[in-house]
Short mmCIF file of C-alpha atoms in Angstrom, two decimals:
data_model
loop_
_atom_site.label_atom_id
_atom_site.label_comp_id
_atom_site.label_asym_id
_atom_site.label_seq_id
_atom_site.Cartn_x
_atom_site.Cartn_y
_atom_site.Cartn_z
CA MET A 1 60.36 102.02 95.83
CA SER A 2 63.05 103.75 97.87
CA ASP A 3 66.55 104.55 96.49
CA ASN A 4 67.96 101.86 98.85
CA GLU A 5 65.88 99.07 97.10
CA GLU A 6 66.75 100.23 93.79
CA LYS A 7 70.25 100.10 94.36
CA LYS A 8 70.18 96.61 95.47
CA GLU A 9 68.73 95.47 92.06
CA ILE A 10 72.16 96.33 90.38
CA LYS A 11 73.79 92.73 89.97
CA PRO A 12 77.41 92.41 88.82
CA GLN A 13 77.98 90.44 85.82
CA LYS A 14 80.84 87.66 85.80
CA GLY A 15 83.92 88.16 83.70
CA ASP A 16 85.63 85.48 81.76
CA ASP A 17 88.59 85.63 84.36
CA GLY A 18 86.07 85.15 87.30
CA SER A 19 85.97 88.72 88.23
CA LEU A 20 82.55 90.52 89.03
CA TYR A 21 81.97 93.78 87.12
CA PHE A 22 79.66 96.58 86.57
CA GLU A 23 79.26 98.85 83.36
CA LEU A 24 79.93 102.46 83.52
CA ASP A 25 79.10 102.64 79.73
CA ASP A 26 79.37 100.50 76.67
CA LYS A 27 83.25 100.37 76.99
CA LYS A 28 84.20 101.16 80.69
CA ARG A 29 83.92 98.78 83.44
CA VAL A 30 84.53 98.53 87.27
CA SER A 31 85.72 95.07 88.05
CA VAL A 32 86.46 93.41 91.46
CA ARG A 33 89.01 90.71 90.94
CA LYS A 34 91.18 88.49 92.95
CA PHE A 35 94.95 88.15 91.97
CA LYS A 36 97.31 86.06 93.84
CA GLY A 37 94.94 86.10 96.95
CA LYS A 38 94.42 89.96 97.03
CA ILE A 39 91.44 91.73 95.85
CA TYR A 40 91.46 94.58 93.35
CA VAL A 41 89.12 97.14 92.00
CA ASP A 42 89.91 97.77 88.36
CA ILE A 43 88.17 100.68 86.51
CA ARG A 44 89.25 100.08 82.86
CA GLU A 45 88.17 100.52 79.17
CA PHE A 46 87.30 97.51 77.13
CA TYR A 47 87.60 96.95 73.41
CA GLU A 48 85.76 94.46 71.06
CA LYS A 49 87.60 91.77 69.14
CA ASP A 50 85.92 89.06 67.17
CA GLY A 51 82.84 89.51 69.22
CA GLU A 52 84.50 89.44 72.59
CA MET A 53 85.20 92.36 75.06
CA LEU A 54 88.99 92.48 75.93
CA PRO A 55 90.45 94.72 78.62
CA GLY A 56 92.35 97.74 77.17
CA LYS A 57 95.56 99.67 78.39
CA LYS A 58 93.39 102.68 79.69
CA GLY A 59 92.59 101.79 83.32
CA ILE A 60 93.96 101.54 86.68
CA SER A 61 93.79 98.84 89.42
CA LEU A 62 93.25 99.93 92.94
CA ASN A 63 94.16 97.79 95.98
CA LEU A 64 91.86 97.58 98.93
CA GLN A 65 93.72 100.35 100.64
CA ASN A 66 93.46 102.75 97.84
CA TRP A 67 89.64 101.66 97.43
CA GLU A 68 89.13 102.57 100.98
CA GLN A 69 90.75 105.80 100.69
CA PHE A 70 88.87 106.46 97.51
CA ARG A 71 85.40 105.74 99.12
CA ASN A 72 86.04 108.26 101.75
CA LEU A 73 86.83 110.93 99.22
CA ILE A 74 83.71 110.54 97.13
CA ASP A 75 81.81 113.50 98.73
CA ASN A 76 84.95 115.58 98.60
CA ILE A 77 85.36 114.89 94.73
CA ASP A 78 81.65 115.87 94.29
CA SER A 79 82.59 119.10 95.99
CA CYS A 80 85.39 119.60 93.51
CA ILE A 81 83.15 118.90 90.48
CA VAL A 82 80.88 121.94 91.89
CA ASP A 83 83.94 124.16 92.48
CA ILE A 84 86.16 123.70 89.59
CA MET B 1 84.33 114.64 116.23
CA SER B 2 81.72 113.10 113.90
CA ASP B 3 82.60 111.05 110.64
CA ASN B 4 80.89 114.00 108.75
CA GLU B 5 83.05 116.73 110.49
CA GLU B 6 86.37 114.68 109.78
CA LYS B 7 85.52 114.12 106.12
CA LYS B 8 85.08 117.74 105.57
CA GLU B 9 88.61 118.37 106.67
CA ILE B 10 90.08 116.65 103.62
CA LYS B 11 90.86 119.34 101.16
CA PRO B 12 92.13 119.02 97.57
CA GLN B 13 95.54 120.05 96.28
CA LYS B 14 96.00 122.07 93.24
CA GLY B 15 97.71 120.60 90.23
CA ASP B 16 100.01 122.34 87.90
CA ASP B 17 97.33 122.05 85.13
CA GLY B 18 94.59 123.77 87.40
CA SER B 19 93.15 120.48 88.44
CA LEU B 20 92.09 119.57 92.02
CA TYR B 21 93.43 116.36 93.23
CA PHE B 22 93.54 114.06 96.07
CA GLU B 23 95.93 111.36 96.74
CA LEU B 24 95.09 107.72 97.09
CA ASP B 25 98.63 106.69 97.95
CA ASP B 26 102.27 108.25 97.31
CA LYS B 27 101.65 107.54 93.45
CA LYS B 28 97.88 107.46 92.76
CA ARG B 29 95.66 110.55 92.50
CA VAL B 30 92.07 111.18 91.80
CA SER B 31 91.77 114.50 89.88
CA VAL B 32 89.09 116.70 89.01
CA ARG B 33 89.87 118.82 85.74
CA LYS B 34 88.37 120.70 83.27
CA PHE B 35 89.02 119.84 79.48
CA LYS B 36 87.34 121.90 76.72
CA GLY B 37 84.62 122.96 79.01
CA LYS B 38 83.89 119.42 80.28
CA ILE B 39 84.62 118.25 83.60
CA TYR B 40 86.43 114.80 84.25
CA VAL B 41 87.26 112.61 87.21
CA ASP B 42 90.76 111.10 86.40
CA ILE B 43 92.12 108.29 88.55
CA ARG B 44 95.93 107.84 87.56
CA GLU B 45 99.31 106.90 88.80
CA PHE B 46 102.01 109.64 88.83
CA TYR B 47 105.79 109.12 88.79
CA GLU B 48 108.58 111.41 89.82
CA LYS B 49 111.10 113.05 87.37
CA ASP B 50 113.38 115.71 88.41
CA GLY B 51 111.69 116.23 91.56
CA GLU B 52 108.04 116.77 89.70
CA MET B 53 105.17 114.44 89.56
CA LEU B 54 103.97 113.68 86.32
CA PRO B 55 101.05 111.78 84.96
CA GLY B 56 101.90 108.10 83.99
CA LYS B 57 100.07 105.99 81.43
CA LYS B 58 98.16 103.75 83.92
CA GLY B 59 94.85 105.72 84.47
CA ILE B 60 91.36 106.33 83.29
CA SER B 61 89.27 109.42 82.82
CA LEU B 62 85.78 109.52 83.42
CA ASN B 63 83.18 111.80 82.24
CA LEU B 64 80.46 113.00 84.62
CA GLN B 65 78.00 110.46 83.34
CA ASN B 66 80.46 107.69 84.12
CA TRP B 67 81.09 109.40 87.35
CA GLU B 68 77.40 109.60 88.52
CA GLN B 69 77.03 105.89 87.56
CA PHE B 70 80.16 104.86 89.57
CA ARG B 71 78.98 106.59 92.67
CA ASN B 72 75.74 104.68 92.41
CA LEU B 73 77.64 101.49 92.25
CA ILE B 74 79.90 102.23 95.37
CA ASP B 75 77.80 99.97 97.71
CA ASN B 76 77.49 97.26 95.19
CA ILE B 77 81.15 97.11 94.51
CA ASP B 78 81.57 96.65 98.33
CA SER B 79 79.34 93.61 98.32
CA CYS B 80 81.38 92.27 95.67
CA ILE B 81 84.59 92.70 97.67
CA VAL B 82 82.81 90.66 100.40
CA ASP B 83 81.53 87.98 97.99
CA ILE B 84 84.24 87.40 95.61
#
């Protein structure tokens, strides 16, 4: 199986608020959500309360302009990780 | 000029704390920093105080495992943006 095919198998989960999300670990999620007609990519820590996962304070919402900029920087960020 | 060459031109800036960072907009930054010997990718809002840019509360620190997972999800996140 190629890398490409493997990637396609990752399906998002559906959040209670209608968002689509992926887990980065057992607490952190990347969610795509619509708010007042605009789409945001939200990277956030969640915490458990009464068996439910709730969004915590630690996190940030990126608008689509931020997201586009972020995507373009991925390789540069990787270079920093090597250089620092 | 190819896309590849264009990308290489984006150089990180150096933060006061020795981190390397890129701006997502006038307030949001993606920083690569080392803390207690471990590397983190921090996505955060900054605010201005006395002409200085200071890190705000809105943000999240990703460890390298989170970052690796995040990178693998980029295309899937883009698909969610189209689907939602």
